[in-house]
XYZ file of N, CA, C and O in Angstrom:
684
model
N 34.427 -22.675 11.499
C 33.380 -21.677 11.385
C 33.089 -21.349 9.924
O 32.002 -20.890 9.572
N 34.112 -21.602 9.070
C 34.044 -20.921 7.913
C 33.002 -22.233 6.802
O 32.326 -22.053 5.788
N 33.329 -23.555 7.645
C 32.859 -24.302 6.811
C 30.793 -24.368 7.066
O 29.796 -24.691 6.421
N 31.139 -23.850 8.366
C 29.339 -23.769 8.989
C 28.979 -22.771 8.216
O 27.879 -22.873 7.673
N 29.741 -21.640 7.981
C 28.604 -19.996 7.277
C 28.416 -20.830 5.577
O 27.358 -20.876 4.949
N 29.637 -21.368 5.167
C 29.431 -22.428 3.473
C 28.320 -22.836 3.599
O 27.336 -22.569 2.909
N 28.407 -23.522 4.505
C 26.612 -24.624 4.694
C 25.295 -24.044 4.839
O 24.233 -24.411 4.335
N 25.557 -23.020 5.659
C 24.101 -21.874 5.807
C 23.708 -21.249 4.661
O 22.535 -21.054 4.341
N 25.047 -20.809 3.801
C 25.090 -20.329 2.875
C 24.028 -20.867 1.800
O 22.973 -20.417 1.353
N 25.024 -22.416 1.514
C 24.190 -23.124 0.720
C 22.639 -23.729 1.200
O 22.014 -24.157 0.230
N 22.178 -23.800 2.026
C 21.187 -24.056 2.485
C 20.357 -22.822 2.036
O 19.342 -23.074 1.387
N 20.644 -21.557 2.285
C 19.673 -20.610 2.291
C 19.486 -20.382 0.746
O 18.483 -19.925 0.197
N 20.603 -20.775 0.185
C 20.168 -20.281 -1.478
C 19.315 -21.846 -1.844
O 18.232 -21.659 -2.399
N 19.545 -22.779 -1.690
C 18.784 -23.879 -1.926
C 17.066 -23.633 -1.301
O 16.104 -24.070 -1.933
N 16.942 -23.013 -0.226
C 15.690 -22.349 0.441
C 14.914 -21.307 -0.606
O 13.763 -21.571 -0.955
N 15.364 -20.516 -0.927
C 15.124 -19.111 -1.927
C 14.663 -19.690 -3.362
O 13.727 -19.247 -4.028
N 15.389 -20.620 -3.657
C 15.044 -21.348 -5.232
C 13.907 -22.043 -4.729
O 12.920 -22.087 -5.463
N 13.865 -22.554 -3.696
C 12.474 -23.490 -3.648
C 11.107 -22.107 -3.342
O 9.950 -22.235 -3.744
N 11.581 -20.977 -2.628
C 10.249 -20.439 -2.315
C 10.108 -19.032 -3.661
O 9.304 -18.101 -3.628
N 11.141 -19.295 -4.716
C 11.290 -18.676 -5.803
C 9.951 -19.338 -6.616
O 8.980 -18.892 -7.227
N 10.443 -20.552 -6.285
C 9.663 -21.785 -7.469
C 8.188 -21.453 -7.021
O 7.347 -21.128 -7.859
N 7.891 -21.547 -5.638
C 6.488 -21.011 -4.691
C 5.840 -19.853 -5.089
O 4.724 -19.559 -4.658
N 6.304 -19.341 -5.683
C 5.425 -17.356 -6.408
C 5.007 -18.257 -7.659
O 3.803 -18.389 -7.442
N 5.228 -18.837 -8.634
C 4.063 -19.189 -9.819
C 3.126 -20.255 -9.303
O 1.953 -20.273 -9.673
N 3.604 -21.127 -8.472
C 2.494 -22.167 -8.158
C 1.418 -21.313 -7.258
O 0.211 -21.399 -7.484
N 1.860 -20.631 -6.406
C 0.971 -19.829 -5.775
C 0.008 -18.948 -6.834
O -1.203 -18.906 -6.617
N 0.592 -18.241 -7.994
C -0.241 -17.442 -8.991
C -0.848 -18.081 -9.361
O -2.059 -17.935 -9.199
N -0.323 -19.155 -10.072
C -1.345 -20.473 -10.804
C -2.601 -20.855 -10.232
O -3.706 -21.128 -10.701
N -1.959 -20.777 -8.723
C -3.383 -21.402 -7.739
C -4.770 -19.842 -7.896
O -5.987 -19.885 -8.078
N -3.914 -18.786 -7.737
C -5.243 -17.703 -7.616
C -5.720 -17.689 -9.309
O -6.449 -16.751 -9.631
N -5.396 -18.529 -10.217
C -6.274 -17.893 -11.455
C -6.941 -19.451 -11.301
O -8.085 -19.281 -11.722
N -6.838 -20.629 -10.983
C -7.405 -21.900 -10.534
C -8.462 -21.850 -9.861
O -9.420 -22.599 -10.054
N -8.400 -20.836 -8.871
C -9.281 -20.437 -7.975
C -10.505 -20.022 -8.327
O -11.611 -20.439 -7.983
N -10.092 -18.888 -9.274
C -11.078 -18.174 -9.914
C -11.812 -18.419 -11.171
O -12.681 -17.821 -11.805
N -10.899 -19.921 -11.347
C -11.781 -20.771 -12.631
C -12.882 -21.546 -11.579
O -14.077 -21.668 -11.849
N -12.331 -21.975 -10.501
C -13.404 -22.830 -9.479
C -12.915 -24.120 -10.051
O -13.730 -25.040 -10.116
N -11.627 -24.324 -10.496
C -11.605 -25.626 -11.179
C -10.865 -26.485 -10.100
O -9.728 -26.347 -9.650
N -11.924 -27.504 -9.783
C -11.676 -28.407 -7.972
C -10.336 -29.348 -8.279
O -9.451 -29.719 -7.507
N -10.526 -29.592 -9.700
C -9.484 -30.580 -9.396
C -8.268 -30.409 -9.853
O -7.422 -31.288 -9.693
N -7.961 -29.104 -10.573
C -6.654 -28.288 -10.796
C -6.214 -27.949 -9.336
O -5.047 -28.164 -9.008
N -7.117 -27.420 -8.441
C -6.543 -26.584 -7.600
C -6.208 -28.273 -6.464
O -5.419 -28.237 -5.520
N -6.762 -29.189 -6.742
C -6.348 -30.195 -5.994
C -4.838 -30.571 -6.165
O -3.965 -30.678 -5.303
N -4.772 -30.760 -7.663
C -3.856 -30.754 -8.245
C -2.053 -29.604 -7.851
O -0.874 -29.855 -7.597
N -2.372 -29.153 -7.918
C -1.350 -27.730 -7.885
C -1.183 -27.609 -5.686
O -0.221 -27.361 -4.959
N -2.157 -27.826 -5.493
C -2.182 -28.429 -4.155
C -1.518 -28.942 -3.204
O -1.156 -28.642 -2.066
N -1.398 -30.207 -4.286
C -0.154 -31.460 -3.989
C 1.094 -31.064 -4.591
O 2.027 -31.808 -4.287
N 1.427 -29.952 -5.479
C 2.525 -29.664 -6.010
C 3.158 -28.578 -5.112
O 4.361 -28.640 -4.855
N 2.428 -27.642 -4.656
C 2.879 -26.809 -3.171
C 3.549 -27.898 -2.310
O 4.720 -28.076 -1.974
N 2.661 -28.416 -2.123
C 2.808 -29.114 -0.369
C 3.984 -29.788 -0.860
O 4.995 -29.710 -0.162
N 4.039 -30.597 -2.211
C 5.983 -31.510 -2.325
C 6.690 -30.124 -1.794
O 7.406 -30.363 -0.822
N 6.681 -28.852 -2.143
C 7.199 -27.666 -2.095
C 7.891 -27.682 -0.917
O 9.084 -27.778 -0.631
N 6.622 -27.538 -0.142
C 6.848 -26.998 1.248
C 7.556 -28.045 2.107
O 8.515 -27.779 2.831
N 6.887 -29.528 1.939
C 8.385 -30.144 2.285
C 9.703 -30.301 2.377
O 10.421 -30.665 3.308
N 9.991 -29.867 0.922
C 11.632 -29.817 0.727
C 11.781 -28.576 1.903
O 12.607 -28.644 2.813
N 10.814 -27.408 1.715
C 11.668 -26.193 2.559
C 11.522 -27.083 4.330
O 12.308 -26.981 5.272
N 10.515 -27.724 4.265
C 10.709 -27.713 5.858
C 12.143 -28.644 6.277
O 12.792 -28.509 7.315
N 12.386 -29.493 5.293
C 13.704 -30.157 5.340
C 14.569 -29.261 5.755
O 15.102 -29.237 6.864
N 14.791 -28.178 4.484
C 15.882 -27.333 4.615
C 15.405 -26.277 5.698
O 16.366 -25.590 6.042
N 14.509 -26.010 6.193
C 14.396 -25.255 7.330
C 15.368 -26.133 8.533
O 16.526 -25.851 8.842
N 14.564 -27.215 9.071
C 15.566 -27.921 9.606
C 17.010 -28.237 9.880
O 17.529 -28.695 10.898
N 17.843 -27.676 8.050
C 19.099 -28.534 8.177
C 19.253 -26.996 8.685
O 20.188 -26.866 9.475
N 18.528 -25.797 8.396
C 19.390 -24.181 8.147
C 18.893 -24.154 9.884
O 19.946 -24.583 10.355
N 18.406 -24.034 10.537
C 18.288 -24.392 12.132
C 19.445 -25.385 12.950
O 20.011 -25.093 14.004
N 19.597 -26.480 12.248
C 20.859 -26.975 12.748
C 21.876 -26.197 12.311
O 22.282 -25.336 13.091
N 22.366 -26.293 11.279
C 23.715 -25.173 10.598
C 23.958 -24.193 11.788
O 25.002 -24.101 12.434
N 22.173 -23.083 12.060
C 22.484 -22.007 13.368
C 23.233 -22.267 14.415
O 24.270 -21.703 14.764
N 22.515 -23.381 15.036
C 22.864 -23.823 16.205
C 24.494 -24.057 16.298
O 25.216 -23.666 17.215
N 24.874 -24.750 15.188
C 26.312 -24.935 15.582
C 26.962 -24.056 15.243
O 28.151 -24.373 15.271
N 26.711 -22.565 14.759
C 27.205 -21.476 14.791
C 27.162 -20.865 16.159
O 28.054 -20.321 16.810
N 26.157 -21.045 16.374
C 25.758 -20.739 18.216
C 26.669 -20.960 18.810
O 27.208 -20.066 19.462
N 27.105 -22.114 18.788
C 27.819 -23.383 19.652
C 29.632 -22.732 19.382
O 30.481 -22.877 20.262
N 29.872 -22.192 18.330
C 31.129 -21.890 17.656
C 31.348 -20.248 18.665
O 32.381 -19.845 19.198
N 30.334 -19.764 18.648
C 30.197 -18.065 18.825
C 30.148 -18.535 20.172
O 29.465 -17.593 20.574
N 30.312 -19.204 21.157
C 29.503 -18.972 22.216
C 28.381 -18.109 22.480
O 28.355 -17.391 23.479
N 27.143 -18.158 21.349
C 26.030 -17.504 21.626
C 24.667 -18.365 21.632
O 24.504 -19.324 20.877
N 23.800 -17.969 22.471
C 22.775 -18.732 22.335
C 21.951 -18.756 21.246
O 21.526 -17.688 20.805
N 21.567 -20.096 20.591
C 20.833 -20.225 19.315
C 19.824 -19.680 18.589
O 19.662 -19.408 17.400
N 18.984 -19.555 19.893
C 17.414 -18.941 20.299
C 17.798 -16.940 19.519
O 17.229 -16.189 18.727
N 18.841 -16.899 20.229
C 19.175 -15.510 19.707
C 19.703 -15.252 18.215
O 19.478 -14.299 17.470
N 20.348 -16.212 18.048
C 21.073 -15.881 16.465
C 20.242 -16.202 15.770
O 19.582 -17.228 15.932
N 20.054 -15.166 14.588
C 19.276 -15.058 13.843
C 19.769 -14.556 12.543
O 20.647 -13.703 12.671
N 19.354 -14.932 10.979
C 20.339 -14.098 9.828
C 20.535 -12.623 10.422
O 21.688 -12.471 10.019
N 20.343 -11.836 10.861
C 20.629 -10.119 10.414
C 21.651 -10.332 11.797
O 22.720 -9.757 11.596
N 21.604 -10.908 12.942
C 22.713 -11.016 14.058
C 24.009 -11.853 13.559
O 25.171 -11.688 13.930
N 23.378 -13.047 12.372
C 25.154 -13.479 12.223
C 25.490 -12.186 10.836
O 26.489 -11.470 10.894
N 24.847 -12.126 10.103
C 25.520 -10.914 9.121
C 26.391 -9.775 9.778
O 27.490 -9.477 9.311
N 25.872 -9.177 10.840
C 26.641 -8.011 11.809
C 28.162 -8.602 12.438
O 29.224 -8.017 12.652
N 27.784 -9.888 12.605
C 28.912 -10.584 13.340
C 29.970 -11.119 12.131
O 31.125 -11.405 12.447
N 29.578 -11.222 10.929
C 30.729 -11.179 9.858
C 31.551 -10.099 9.760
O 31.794 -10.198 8.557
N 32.241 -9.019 10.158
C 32.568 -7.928 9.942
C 33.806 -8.241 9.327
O 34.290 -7.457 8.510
N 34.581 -9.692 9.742
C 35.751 -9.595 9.332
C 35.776 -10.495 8.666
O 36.760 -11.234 8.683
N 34.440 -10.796 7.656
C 34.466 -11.898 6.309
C 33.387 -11.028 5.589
O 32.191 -11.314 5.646
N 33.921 -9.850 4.844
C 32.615 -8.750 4.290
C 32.345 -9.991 2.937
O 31.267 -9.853 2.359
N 33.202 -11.088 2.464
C 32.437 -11.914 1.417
C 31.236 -12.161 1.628
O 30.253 -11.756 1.007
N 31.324 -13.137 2.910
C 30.428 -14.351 3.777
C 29.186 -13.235 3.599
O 28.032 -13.359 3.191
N 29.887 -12.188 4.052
C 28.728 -11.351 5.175
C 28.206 -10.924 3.722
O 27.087 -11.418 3.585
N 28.613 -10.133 2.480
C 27.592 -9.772 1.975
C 26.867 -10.640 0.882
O 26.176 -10.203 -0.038
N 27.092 -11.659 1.099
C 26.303 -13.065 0.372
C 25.114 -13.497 1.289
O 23.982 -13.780 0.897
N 25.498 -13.500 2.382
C 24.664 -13.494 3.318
C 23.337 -12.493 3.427
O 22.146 -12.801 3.464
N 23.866 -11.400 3.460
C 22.935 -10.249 3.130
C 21.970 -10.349 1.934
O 20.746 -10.418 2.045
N 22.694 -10.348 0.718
C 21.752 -10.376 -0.397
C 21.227 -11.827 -0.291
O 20.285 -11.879 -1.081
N 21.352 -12.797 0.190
C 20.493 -13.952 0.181
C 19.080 -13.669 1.399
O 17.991 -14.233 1.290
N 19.500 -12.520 2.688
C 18.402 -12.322 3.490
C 17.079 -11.514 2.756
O 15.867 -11.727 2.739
N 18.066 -10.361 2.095
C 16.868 -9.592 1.433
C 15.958 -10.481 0.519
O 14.737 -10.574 0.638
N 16.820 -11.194 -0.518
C 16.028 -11.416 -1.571
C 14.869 -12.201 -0.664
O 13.767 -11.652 -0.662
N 14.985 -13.226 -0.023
C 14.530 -14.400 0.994
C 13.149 -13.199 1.476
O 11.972 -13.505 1.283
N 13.525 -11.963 2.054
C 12.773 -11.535 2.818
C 11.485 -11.035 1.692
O 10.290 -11.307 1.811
N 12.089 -10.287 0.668
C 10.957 -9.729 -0.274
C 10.401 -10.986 -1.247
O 9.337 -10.757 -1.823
N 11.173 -12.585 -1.527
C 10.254 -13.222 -1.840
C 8.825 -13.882 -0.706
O 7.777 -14.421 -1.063
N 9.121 -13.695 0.141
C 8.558 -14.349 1.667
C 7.052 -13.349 1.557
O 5.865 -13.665 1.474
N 7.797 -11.967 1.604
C 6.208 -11.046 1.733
C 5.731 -11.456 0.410
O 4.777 -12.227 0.507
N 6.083 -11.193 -0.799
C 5.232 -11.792 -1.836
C 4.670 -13.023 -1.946
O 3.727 -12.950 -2.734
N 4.850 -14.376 -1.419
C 4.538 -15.283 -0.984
C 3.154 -14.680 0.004
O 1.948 -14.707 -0.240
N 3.741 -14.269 0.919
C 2.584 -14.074 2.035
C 0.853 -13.552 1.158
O -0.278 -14.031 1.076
N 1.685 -12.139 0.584
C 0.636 -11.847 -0.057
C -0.168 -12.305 -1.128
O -1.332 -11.912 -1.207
N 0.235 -12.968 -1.839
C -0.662 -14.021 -2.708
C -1.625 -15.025 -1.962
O -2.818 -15.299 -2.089
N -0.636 -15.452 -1.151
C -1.439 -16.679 -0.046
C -2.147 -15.952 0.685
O -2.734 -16.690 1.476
N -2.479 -14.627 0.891
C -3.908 -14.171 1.588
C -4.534 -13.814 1.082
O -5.592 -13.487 1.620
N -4.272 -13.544 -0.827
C -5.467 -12.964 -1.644
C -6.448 -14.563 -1.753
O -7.672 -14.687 -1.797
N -5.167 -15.843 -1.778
C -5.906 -16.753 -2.453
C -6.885 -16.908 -1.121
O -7.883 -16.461 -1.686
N -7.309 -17.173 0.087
C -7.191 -16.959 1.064
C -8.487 -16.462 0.975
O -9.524 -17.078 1.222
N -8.346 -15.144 0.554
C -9.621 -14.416 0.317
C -10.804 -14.669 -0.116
O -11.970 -14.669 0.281
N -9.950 -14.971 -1.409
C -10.787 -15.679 -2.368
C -11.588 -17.137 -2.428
O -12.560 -17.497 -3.091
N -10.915 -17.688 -1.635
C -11.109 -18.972 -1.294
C -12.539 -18.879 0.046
O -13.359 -19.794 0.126
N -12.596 -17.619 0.990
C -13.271 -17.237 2.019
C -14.846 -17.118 0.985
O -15.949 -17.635 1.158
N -14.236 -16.055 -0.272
C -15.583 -15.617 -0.987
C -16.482 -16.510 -1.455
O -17.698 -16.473 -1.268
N -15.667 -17.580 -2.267
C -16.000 -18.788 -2.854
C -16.884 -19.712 -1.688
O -17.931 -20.203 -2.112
N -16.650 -19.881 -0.756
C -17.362 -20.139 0.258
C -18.463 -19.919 0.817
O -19.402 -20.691 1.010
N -18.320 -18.669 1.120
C -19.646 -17.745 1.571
C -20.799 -17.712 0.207
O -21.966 -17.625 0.591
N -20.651 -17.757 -0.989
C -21.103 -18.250 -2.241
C -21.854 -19.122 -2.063
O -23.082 -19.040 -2.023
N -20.840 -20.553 -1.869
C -21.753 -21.924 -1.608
C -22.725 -21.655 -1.139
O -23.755 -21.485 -1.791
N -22.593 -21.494 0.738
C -23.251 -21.128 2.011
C -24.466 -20.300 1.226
O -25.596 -20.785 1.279
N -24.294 -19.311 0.648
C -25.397 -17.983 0.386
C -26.253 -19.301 -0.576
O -27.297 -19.746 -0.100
N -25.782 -19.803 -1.790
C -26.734 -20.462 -2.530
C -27.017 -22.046 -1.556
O -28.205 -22.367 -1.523
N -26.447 -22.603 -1.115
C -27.218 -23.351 -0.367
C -28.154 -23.163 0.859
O -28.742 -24.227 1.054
N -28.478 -22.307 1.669
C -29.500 -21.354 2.348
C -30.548 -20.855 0.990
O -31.753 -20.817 1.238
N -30.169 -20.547 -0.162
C -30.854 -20.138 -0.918
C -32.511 -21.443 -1.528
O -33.732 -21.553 -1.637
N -31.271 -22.045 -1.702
C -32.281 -23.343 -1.931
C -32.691 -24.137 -1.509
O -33.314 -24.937 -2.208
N -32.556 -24.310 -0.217
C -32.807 -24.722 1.240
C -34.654 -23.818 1.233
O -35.802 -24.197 1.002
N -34.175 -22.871 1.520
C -35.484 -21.479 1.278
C -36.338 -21.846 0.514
O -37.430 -22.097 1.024
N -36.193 -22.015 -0.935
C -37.406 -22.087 -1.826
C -37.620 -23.479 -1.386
O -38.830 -23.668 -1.258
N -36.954 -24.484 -1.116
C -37.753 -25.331 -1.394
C -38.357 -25.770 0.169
O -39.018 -26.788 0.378
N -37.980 -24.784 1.176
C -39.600 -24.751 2.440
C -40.245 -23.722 2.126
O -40.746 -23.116 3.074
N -40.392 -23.353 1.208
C -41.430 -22.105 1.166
C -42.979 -22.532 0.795
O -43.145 -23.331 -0.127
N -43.930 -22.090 1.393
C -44.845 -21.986 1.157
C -45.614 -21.821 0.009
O -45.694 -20.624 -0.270
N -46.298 -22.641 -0.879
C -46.711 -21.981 -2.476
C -46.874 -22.477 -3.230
O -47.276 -23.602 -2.933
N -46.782 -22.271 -4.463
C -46.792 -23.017 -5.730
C -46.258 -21.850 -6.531
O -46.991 -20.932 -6.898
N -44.716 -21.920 -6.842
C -44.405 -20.797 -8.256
C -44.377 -21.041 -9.757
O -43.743 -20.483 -10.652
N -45.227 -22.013 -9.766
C -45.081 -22.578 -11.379
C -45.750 -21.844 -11.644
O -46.563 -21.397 -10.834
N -45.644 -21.336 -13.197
C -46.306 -20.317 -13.962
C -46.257 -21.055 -15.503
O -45.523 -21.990 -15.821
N -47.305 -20.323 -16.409
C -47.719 -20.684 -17.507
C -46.791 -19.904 -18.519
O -45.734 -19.448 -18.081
N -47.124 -19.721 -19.852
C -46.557 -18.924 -20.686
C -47.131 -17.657 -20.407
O -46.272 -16.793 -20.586
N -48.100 -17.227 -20.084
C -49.019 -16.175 -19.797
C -48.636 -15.912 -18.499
O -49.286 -14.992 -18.003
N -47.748 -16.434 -17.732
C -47.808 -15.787 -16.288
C -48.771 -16.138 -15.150
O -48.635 -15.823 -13.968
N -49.369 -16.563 -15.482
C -50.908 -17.067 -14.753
C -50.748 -17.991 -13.992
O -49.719 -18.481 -14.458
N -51.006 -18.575 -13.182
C -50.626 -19.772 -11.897
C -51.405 -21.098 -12.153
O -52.627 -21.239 -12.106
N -50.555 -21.955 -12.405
C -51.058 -23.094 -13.177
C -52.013 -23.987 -12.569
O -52.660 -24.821 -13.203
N -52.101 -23.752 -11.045
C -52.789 -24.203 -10.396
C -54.138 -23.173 -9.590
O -54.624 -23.291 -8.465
N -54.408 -22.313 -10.547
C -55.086 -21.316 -10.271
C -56.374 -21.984 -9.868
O -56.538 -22.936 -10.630
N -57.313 -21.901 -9.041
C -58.750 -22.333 -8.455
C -59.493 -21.842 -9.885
O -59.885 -22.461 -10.875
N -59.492 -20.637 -9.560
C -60.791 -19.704 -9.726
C -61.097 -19.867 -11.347
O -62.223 -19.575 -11.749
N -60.307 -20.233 -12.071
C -60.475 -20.822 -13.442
C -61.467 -21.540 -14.176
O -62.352 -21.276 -14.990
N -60.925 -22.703 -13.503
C -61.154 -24.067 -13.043
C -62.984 -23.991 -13.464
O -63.648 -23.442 -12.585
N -63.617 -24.387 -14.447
C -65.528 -24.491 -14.566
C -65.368 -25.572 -13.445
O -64.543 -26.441 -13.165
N -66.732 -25.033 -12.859
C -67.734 -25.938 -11.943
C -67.091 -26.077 -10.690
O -67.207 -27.183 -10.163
N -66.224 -24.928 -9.891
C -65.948 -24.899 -8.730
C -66.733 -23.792 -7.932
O -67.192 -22.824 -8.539
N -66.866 -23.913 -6.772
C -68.081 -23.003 -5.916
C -67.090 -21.974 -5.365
O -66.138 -22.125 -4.599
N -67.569 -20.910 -5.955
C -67.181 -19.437 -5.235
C -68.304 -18.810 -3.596
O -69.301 -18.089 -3.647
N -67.885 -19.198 -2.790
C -68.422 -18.911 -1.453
C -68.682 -17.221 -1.421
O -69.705 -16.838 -0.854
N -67.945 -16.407 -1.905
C -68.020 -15.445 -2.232
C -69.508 -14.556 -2.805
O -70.051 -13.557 -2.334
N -69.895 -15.492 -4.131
C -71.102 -14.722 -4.451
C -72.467 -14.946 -3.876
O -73.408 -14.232 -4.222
């Protein structure tokens, strides 16, 4: 048992450094964003996602590690969870409070994570609706009805009534 909580152990701090590393690439991405620069943010992109691989690895190995704690506890896997094996350390307060400070930190880098990734999110929504607004925009003028060319004077370059030797029906 003691060698399974080592392994969780190390797994979860190997987890934390990778989603440690995840708060600047994530910042990087919201000032990328807001340059509109396509191929930085392509860039930085592909440097997340290597990211998120390694964690889904180590998600994986820290899910197995559970399980055979499960398997040790006679408890079901589905149920054990970090804050249920921390309670169940009572009589390893080391394990248990390494354990602990690896949940918190894990937990308050996770919401900061979260929250960056829904400003970028946001931002990424705005940037969008942008496009959309200026492409409807110019979609528009150019079925519109008219002629908006204008002179230096303002005057309509294709004005009739100017024009010598055209018939005014009018007079």
């Amino acid at each position: 048992m003691a060698s399974l909580i080592e392994e969780l152990i190390i797994t979860l701090k190997e987890e934390q450094e990778l989603y440690d590393g995840l708060i600047p690439i994530a910042e990087e991405k919201t000032q990328i964003i807001v340059k509109n620069d396509l191929e930085a943010l392509q860039l930085i992109t592909e440097k997340e996602q290597a990211a998120v691989d390694r964690v889904t690895a180590l998600e994986r190995k820290r899910e197995e590690t559970i399980k055979n704690i499960g398997i040790v506890l006679s408890k079901d896997p589905a149920t054990l969870n970090l804050q249920v094996l921390i309670d169940s350390l009572e009589k390893q307060p080391k394990e248990q409070q390494e354990l602990a400070s690896i949940h918190d930190h894990l937990k308050k880098t996770l919401h900061k994570l979260v929250d960056i990734n829904n400003h970028n999110k946001s931002l990424i929504e705005q940037s969008l609706e942008m496009i959309e607004f200026n492409m409807n925009f110019i979609q528009s003028t150019r079925m519109s009805p008219g002629n908006n060319n204008y002179t230096k004077k303002a005057a309509s370059v294709n004005d009739q009534t100017e024009i010598p030797g055209t018939f005014d029906a009018k007079q």
